[in-house]
Short mmCIF file of C-alpha atoms in Angstrom, two decimals:
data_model
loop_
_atom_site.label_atom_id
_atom_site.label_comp_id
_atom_site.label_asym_id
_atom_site.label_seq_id
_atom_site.Cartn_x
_atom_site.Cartn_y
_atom_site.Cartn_z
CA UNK A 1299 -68.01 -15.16 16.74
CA UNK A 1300 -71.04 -14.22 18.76
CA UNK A 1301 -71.00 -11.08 21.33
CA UNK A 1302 -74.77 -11.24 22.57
CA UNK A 1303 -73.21 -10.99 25.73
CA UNK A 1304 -71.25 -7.89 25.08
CA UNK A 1305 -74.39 -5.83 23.00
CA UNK A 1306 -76.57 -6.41 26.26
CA UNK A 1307 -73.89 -5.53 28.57
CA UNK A 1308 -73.22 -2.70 26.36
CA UNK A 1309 -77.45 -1.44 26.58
CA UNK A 1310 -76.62 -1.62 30.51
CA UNK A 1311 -73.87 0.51 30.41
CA UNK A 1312 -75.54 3.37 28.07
CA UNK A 1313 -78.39 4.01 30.36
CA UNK A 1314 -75.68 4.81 33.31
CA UNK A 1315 -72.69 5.84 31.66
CA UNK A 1316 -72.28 8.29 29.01
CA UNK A 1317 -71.82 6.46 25.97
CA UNK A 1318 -71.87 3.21 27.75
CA UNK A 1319 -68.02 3.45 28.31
CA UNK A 1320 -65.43 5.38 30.44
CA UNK A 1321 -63.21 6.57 27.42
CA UNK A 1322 -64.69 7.31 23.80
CA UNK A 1323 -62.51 5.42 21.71
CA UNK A 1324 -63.99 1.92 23.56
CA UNK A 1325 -67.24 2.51 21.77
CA UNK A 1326 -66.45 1.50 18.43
CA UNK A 1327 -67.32 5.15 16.87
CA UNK A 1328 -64.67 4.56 14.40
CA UNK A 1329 -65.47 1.08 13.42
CA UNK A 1330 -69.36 0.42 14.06
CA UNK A 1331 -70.83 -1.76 16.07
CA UNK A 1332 -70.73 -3.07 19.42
CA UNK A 1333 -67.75 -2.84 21.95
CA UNK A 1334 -66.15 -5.60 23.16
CA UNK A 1335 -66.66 -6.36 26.98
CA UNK A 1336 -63.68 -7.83 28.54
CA UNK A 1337 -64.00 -10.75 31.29
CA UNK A 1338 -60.37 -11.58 31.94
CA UNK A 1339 -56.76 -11.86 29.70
CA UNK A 1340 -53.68 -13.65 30.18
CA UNK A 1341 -50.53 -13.51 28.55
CA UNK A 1342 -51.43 -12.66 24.75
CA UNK A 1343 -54.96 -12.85 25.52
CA UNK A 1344 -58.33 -11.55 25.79
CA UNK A 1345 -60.94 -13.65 27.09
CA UNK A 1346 -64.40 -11.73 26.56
CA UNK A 1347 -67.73 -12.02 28.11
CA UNK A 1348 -68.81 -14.25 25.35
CA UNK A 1349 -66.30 -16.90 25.76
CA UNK A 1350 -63.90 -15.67 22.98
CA UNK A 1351 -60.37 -15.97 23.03
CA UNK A 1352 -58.43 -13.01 20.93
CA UNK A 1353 -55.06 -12.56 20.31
CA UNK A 1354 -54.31 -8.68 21.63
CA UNK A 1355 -52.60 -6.25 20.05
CA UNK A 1356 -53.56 -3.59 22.25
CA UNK A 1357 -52.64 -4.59 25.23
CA UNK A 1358 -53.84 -1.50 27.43
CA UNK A 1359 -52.77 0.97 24.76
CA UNK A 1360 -48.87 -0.50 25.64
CA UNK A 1361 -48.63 -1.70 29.12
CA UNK A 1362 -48.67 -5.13 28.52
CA UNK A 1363 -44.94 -5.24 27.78
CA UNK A 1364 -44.34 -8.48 28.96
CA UNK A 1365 -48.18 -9.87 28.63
CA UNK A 1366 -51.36 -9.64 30.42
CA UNK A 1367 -51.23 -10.75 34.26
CA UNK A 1368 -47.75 -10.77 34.13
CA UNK A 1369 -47.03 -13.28 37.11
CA UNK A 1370 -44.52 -11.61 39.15
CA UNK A 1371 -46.50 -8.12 38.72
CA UNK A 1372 -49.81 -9.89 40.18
CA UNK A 1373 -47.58 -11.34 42.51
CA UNK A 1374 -46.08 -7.89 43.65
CA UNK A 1375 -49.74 -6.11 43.83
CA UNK A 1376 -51.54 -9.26 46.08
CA UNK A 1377 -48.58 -8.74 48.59
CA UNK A 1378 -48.92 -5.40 48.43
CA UNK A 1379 -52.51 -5.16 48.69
CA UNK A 1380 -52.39 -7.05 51.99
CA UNK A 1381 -50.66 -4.32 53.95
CA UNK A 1382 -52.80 -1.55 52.73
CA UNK A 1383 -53.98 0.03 49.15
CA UNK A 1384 -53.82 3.69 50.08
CA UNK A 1385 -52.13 5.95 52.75
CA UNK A 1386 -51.80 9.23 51.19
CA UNK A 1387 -48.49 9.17 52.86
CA UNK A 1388 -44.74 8.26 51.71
CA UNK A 1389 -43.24 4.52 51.01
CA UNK A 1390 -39.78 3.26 50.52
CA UNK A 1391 -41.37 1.74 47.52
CA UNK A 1392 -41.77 5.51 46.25
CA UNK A 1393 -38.36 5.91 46.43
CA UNK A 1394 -37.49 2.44 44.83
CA UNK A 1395 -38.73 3.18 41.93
CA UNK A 1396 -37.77 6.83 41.25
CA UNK A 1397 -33.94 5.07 41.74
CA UNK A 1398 -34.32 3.05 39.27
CA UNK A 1399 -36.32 4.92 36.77
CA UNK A 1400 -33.40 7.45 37.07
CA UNK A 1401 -31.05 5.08 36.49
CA UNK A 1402 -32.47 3.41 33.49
CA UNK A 1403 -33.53 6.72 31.64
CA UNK A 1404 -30.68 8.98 30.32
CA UNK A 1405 -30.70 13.01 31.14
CA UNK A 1406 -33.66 12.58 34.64
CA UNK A 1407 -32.03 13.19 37.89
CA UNK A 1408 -35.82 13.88 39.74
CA UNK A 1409 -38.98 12.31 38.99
CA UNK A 1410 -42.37 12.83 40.62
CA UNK A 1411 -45.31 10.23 40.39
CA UNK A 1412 -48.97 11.13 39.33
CA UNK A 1413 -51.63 9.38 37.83
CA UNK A 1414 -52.13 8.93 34.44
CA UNK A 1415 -50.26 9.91 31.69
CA UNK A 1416 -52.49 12.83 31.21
CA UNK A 1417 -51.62 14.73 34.25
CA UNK A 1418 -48.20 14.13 34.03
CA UNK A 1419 -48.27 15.95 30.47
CA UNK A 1420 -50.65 18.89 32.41
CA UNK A 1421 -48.23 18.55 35.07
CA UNK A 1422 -44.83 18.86 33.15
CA UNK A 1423 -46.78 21.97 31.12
CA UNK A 1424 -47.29 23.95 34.50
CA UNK A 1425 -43.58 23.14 34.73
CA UNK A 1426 -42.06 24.63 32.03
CA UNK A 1427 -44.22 27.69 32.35
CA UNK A 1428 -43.28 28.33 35.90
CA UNK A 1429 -39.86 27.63 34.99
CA UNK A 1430 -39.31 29.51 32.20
CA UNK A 1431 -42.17 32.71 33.27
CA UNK A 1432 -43.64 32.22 29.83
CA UNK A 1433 -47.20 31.03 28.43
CA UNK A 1434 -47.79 29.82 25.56
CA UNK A 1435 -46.37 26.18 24.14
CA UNK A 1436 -46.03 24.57 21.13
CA UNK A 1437 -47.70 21.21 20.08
CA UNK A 1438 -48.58 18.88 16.91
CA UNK A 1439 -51.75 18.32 14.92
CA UNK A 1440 -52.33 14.88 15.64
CA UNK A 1441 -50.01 14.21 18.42
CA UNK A 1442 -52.25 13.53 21.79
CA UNK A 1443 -51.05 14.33 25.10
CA UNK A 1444 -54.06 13.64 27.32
CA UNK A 1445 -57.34 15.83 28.05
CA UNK A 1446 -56.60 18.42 29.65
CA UNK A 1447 -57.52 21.79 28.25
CA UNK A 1448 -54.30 23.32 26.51
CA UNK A 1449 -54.18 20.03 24.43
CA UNK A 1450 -57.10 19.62 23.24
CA UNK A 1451 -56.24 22.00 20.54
CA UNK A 1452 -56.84 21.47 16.40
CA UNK A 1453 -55.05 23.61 14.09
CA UNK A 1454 -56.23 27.28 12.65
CA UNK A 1455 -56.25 28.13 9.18
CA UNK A 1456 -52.14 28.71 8.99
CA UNK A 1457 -48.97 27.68 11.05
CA UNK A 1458 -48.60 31.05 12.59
CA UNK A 1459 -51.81 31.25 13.94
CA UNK A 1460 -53.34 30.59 17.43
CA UNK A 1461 -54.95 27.10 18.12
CA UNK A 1462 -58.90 26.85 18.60
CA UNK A 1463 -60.84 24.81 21.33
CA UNK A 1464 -62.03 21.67 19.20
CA UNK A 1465 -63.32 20.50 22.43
CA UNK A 1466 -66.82 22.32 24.13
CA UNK A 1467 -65.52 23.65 27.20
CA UNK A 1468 -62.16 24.54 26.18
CA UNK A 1469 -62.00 28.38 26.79
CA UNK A 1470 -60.77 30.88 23.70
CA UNK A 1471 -58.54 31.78 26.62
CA UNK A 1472 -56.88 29.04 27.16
CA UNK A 1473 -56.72 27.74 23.34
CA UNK A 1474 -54.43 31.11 22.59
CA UNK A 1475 -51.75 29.69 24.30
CA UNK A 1476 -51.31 26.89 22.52
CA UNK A 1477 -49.35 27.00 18.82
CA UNK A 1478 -50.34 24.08 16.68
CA UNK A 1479 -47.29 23.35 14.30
CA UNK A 1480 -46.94 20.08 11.79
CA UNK A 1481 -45.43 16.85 12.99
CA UNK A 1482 -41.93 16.10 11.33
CA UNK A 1483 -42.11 20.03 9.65
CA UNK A 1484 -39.36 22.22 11.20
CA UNK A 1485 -40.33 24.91 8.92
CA UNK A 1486 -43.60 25.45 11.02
CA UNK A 1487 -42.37 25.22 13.84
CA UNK A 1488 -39.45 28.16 12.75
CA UNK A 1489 -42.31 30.06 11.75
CA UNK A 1490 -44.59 29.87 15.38
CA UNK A 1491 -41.22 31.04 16.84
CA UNK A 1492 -40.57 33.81 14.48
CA UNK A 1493 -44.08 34.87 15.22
CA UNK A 1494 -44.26 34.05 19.12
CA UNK A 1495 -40.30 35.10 19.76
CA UNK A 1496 -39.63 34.77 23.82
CA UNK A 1497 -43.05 33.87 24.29
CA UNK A 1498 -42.76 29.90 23.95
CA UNK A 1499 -42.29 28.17 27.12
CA UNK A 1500 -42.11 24.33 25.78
CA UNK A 1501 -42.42 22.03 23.00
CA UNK A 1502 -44.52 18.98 23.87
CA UNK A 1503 -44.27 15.98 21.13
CA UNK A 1504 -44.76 12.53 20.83
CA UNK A 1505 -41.13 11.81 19.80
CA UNK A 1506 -42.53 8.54 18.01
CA UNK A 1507 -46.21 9.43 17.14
CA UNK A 1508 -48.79 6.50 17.96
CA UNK A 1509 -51.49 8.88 17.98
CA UNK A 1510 -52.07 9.03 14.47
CA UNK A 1511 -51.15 5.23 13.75
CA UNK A 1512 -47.20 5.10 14.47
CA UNK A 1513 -45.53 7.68 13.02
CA UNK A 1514 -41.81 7.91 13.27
CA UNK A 1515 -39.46 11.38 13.40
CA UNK A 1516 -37.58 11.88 10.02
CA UNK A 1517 -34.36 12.09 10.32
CA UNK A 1518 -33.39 15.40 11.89
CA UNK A 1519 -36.95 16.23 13.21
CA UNK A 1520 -36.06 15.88 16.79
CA UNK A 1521 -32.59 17.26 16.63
CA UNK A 1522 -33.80 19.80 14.71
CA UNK A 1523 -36.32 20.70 17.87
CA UNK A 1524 -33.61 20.06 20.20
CA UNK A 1525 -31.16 23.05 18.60
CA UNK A 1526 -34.58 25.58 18.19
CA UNK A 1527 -35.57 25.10 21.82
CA UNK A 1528 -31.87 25.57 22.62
CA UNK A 1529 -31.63 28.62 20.18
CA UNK A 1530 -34.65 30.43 22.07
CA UNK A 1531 -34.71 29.06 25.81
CA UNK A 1532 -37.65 26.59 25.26
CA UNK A 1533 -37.95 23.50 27.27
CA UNK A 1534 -38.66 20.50 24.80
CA UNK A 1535 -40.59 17.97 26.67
CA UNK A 1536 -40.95 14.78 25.47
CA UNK A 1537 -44.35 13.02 26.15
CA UNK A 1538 -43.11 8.85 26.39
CA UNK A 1539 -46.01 8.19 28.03
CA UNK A 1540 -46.28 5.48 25.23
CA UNK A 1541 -42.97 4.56 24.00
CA UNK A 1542 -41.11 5.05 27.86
CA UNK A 1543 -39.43 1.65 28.98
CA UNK A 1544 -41.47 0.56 25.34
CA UNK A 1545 -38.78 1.05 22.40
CA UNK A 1546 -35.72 1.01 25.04
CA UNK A 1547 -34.67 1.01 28.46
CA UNK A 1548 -34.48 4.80 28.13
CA UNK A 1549 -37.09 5.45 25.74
CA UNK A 1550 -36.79 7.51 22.78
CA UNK A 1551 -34.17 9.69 24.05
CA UNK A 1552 -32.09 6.64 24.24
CA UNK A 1553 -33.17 5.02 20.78
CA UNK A 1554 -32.08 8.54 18.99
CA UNK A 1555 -29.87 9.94 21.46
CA UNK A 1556 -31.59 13.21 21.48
CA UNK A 1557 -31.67 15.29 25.00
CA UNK A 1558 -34.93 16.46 26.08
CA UNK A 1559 -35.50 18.44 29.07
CA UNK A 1560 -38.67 16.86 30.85
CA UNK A 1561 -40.22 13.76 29.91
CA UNK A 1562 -43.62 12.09 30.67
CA UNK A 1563 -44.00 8.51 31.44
CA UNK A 1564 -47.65 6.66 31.82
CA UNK A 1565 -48.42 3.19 30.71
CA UNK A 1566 -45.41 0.92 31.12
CA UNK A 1567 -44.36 2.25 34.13
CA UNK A 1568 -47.29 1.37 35.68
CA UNK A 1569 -47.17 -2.54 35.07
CA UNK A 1570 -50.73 -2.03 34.14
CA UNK A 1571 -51.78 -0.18 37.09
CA UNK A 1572 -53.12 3.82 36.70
CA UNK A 1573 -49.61 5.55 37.09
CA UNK A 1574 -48.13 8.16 34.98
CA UNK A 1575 -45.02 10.11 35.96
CA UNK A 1576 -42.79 13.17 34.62
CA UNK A 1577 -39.10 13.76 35.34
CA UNK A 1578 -35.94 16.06 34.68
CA UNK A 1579 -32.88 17.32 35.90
CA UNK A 1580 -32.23 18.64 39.11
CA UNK A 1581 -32.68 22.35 38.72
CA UNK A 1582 -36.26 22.10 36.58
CA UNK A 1583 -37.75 19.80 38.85
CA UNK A 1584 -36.66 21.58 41.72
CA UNK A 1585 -39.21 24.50 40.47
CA UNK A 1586 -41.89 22.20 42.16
CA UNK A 1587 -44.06 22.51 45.41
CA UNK A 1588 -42.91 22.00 48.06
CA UNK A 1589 -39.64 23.38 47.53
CA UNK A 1590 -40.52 25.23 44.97
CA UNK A 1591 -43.65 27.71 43.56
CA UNK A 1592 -44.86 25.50 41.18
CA UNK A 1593 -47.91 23.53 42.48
CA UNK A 1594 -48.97 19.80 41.48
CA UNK A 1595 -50.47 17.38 44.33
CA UNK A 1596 -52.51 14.09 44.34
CA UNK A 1597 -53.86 11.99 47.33
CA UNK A 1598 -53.43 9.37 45.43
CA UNK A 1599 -50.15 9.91 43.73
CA UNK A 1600 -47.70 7.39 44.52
CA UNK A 1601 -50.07 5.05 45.00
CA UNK A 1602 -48.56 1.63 46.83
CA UNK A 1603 -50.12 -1.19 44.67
CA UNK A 1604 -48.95 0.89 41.76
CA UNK A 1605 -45.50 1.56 43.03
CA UNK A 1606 -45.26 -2.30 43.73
CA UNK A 1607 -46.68 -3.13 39.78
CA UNK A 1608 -44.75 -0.74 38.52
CA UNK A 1609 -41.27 -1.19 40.53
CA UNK A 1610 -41.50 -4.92 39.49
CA UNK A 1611 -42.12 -4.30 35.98
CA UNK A 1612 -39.31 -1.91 35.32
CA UNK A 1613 -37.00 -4.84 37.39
CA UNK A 1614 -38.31 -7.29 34.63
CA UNK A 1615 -36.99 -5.16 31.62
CA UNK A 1616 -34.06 -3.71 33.34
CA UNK A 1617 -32.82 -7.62 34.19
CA UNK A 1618 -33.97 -9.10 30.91
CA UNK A 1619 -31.02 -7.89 28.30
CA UNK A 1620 -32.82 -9.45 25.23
CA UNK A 1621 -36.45 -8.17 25.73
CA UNK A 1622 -35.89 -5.43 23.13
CA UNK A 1623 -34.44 -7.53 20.52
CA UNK A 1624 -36.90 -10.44 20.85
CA UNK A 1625 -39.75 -7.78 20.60
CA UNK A 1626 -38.25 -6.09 17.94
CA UNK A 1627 -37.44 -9.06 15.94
CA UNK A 1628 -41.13 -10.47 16.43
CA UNK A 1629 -42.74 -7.13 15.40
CA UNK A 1630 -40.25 -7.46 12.25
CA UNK A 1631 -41.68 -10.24 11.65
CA UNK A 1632 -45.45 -9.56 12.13
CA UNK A 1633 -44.79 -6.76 9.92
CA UNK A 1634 -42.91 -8.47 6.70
CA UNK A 1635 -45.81 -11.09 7.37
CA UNK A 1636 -48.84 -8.43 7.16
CA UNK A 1637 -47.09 -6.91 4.19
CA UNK A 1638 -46.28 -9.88 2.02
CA UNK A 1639 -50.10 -11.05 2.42
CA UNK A 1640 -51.62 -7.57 1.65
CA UNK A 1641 -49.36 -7.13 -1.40
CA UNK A 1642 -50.12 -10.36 -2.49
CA UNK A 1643 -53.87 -9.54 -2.34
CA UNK A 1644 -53.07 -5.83 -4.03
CA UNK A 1645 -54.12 -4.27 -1.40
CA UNK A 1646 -53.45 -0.60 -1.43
CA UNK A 1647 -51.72 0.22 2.22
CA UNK A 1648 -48.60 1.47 3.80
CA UNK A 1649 -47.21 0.10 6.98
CA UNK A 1650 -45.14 1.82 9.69
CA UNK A 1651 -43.16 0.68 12.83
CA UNK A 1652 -40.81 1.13 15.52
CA UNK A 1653 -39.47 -1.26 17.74
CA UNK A 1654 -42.91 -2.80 19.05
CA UNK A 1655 -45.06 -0.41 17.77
CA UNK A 1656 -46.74 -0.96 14.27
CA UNK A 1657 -49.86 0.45 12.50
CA UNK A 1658 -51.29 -0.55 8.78
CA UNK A 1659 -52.57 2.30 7.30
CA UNK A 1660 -54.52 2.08 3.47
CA UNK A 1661 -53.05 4.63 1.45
CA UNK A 1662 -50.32 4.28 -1.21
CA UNK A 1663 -48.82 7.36 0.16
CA UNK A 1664 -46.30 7.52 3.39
CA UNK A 1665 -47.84 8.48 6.30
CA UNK A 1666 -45.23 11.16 8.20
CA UNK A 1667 -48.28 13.48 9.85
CA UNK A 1668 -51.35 13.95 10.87
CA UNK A 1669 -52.76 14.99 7.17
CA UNK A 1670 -51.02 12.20 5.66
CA UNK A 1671 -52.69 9.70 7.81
CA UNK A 1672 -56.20 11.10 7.28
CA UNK A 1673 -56.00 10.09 3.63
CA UNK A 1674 -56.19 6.45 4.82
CA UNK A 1675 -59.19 4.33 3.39
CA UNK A 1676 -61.41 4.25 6.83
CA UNK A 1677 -63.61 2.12 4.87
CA UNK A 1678 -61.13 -0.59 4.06
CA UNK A 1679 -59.96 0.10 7.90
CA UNK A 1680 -63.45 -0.50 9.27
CA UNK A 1681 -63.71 -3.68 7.14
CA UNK A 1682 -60.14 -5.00 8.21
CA UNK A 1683 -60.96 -4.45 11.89
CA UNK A 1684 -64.39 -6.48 11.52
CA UNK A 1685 -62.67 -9.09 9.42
CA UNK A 1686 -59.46 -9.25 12.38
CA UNK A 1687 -62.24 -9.59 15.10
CA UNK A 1688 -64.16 -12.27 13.50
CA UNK A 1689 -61.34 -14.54 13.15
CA UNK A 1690 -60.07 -13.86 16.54
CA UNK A 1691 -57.57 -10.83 16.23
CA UNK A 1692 -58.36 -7.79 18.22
CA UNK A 1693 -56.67 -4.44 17.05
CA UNK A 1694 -57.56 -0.69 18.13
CA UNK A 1695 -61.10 0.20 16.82
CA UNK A 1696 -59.41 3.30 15.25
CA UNK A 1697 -57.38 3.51 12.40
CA UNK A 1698 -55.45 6.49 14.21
CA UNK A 1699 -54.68 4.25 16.90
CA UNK A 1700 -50.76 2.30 16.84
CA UNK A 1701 -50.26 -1.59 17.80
CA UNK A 1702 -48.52 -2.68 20.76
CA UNK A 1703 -46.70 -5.79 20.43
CA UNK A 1704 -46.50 -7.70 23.81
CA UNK A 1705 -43.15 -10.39 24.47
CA UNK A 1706 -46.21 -13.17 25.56
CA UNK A 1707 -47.00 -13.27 21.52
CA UNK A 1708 -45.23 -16.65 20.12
CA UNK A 1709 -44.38 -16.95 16.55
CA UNK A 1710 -47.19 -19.26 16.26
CA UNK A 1711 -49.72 -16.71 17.13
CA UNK A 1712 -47.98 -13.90 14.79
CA UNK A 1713 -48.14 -16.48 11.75
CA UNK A 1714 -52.42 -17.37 13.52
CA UNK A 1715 -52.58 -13.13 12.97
CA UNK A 1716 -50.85 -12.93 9.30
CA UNK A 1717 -52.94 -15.87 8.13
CA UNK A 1718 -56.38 -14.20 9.61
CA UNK A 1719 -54.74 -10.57 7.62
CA UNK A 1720 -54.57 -12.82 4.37
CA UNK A 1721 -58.04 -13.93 4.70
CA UNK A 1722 -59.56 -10.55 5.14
CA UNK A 1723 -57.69 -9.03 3.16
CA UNK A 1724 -59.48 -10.81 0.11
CA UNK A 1725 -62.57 -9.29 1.16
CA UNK A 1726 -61.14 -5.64 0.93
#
């Protein structure tokens, strides 16, 4: 495939934008090369500025649920769009949602609409702190929860130690707060609360990692969380922000029946529009302005062309009974597909999934954290994601990045996908 479109529309963009793109991981850092500039995508889709067609298996980073320019969500955000894009004052469609967000997600009784699923994370932070009169938080090495400052945190030199800025212009100040502990290890986390006790306002995780490839909770990990938090008055906060209205109806607290006390949504419940939103019971989210002392705002929160995408989208999967099974069924299958041809080829790789979220990752050894994943081959990853691209298969251009599978794939471009994996795969 040629992208002498893209590379020159790429030179444009560097000389005005930092980078030549608007978040890092679109430059291709990871891979090499040149990003891919998109021109329009349908269904399974991408149609780039060259004239390529690609099957998509990023899909926004998980929006896509149902496919790119889902009909009835264009549909919803044209009629929308012809009454107004932006008041900066209440809707009914506000309202609409929240009602059935609440209804479809188990343990929310308020929600409140921001952005992006970053500042709902910041957002739900601020929370818990004012809530609970206590600083400092705990997250997990490779777990990402947006940019704002307290997360942009790697870990210091033992589990018991304070976090350090791994970001320029995160302040020492700022990084103490934050307690870095190891994704599916109780035992550190035990430890930061032994060391930190009554200090620890809220646990933040990714209850299914896809931050690190997809990385599922071993059995216990989130209960375990669940009874510490309960053990020493510590909100556990549950950033879905990629697997909300993704692996259920109710997210992961509804796939593993485990209770958490605020939870962040972004991507899905957007319907592809900038929306991210964070909710919880009655008497936590009743902690906020303007009824409360904690302060969060945004002109633009609540937003009525995203209210209208977002509203119809969660009416599509709360109507359609068998969405979950026919996406977990064909991510089942993409995955016994991918694995058959890469053991077949003696490839060295693991694979991981959830539901509709799936990541290859080429090491022997099972991924469960952050460390584990780093051991991957990025040199057989950089090669697979060239090889994918060239024969029309677009995947994350980071091996730390998870797959989202999208209902608008047929079988017929799964098996396309698993034949292009078997062809590559005998140049690894």
């Amino acid at each position: 495939m040629l992208y002498q479109r893209s590379s020159t529309l790429f030179a444009d963009a560097e000389k005005v934008i930092p980078g030549g793109v608007n978040s890092p991981v679109r430059a291709f850092k990871g891979v090499g090369g040149t990003p891919i500039f998109v021109k329009s995508a349908k269904g399974a889709y991408l149609l780039d500025e060259d004239g390529n067609r690609l099957i998509d298996y990023i899909n926004s980073w998980g929006p896509m649920i149902l496919g790119h320019a889902h009909p009835p969500v264009i549909d919803a955000i044209i009629e929308r769009a012809k009454l107004g894009t932006s008041f900066g004052m209440p809707t009914e469609l506000e309202t609409k949602i929240a009602e059935l967000a609440i209804s479809m997600v188990p343990n929310i009784e308020k929600i409140r609409f921001v952005n992006s699923g970053t500042e709902a994370c910041m957002s739900a932070i601020r929370l818990a702190r004012g809530f609970t009169k206590r600083d400092k938080i705990i997250k997990f090495s490779g777990c990402y929860h947006g940019h704002s400052d307290s997360f942009l945190i790697q870990a210091g030199s033992g589990a018991s130690t304070f976090g350090t800025p791994n970001s320029p212009g995160v302040t020492q100040g700022t990084a103490k707060d934050t307690l870095l502990a190891n994704y599916n290890d109780l035992e550190s986390v035990a430890e930061l609360f032994t060391a930190n006790k009554n200090e620890i306002a809220a646990i933040i995780v990714e209850p299914v990692a896809g931050n690190m490839g997809c990385v599922p909770p071993l059995k216990g990990f989130l209960d375990g969380l669940r009874k510490m938090c309960d053990a020493n008055n510590t909100l556990l906060i549950f950033d879905e922000v990629m697997t909300g209205f993704r692996l259920a109806k109710g997210g992961v607290q509804e796939l593993y029946a485990i209770k958490a006390d605020i939870v962040c949504f972004g991507k899905v419940i957007g319907g592809g529009l900038p929306v991210g939103a964070f909710a919880a019971n009655n008497e936590i989210m009743n902690y906020l302005a303007p009824i409360g002392p904690v302060y969060q705002a945004g002109t633009l929160s609540g937003n009525p062309l995203a209210m209208a995408a977002g509203l119809t989208m969660l009416r599509e999967i709360n109507n359609d009974k068998d969405l979950f099974k026919r996406l977990e069924e064909k991510t089942a299958y993409l995955e016994n597909g991918i694995r058959t041809v890469l053991s077949n080829n003696a490839v060295v790789f693991t694979i991981n999934r959830v539901g509709s979220m799936i990541s290859v990752h080429f090491d022997a050894e099972r991924v469960i954290d952050f460390q584990s994943a780093k051991k991957g081959d990025n040199e057989s990853f950089k090669k697979f994601f060239h090889g994918l691209l060239a024969e029309g298969v677009y995947i994350a251009p980071s091996a730390y990045e998870t797959w989202f599978i999208t209902d608008a794939l047929t079988y017929e471009d799964l098996d396309f996908t698993i034949n292009a994996v078997d062809k590559v795969a005998k140049l690894l």
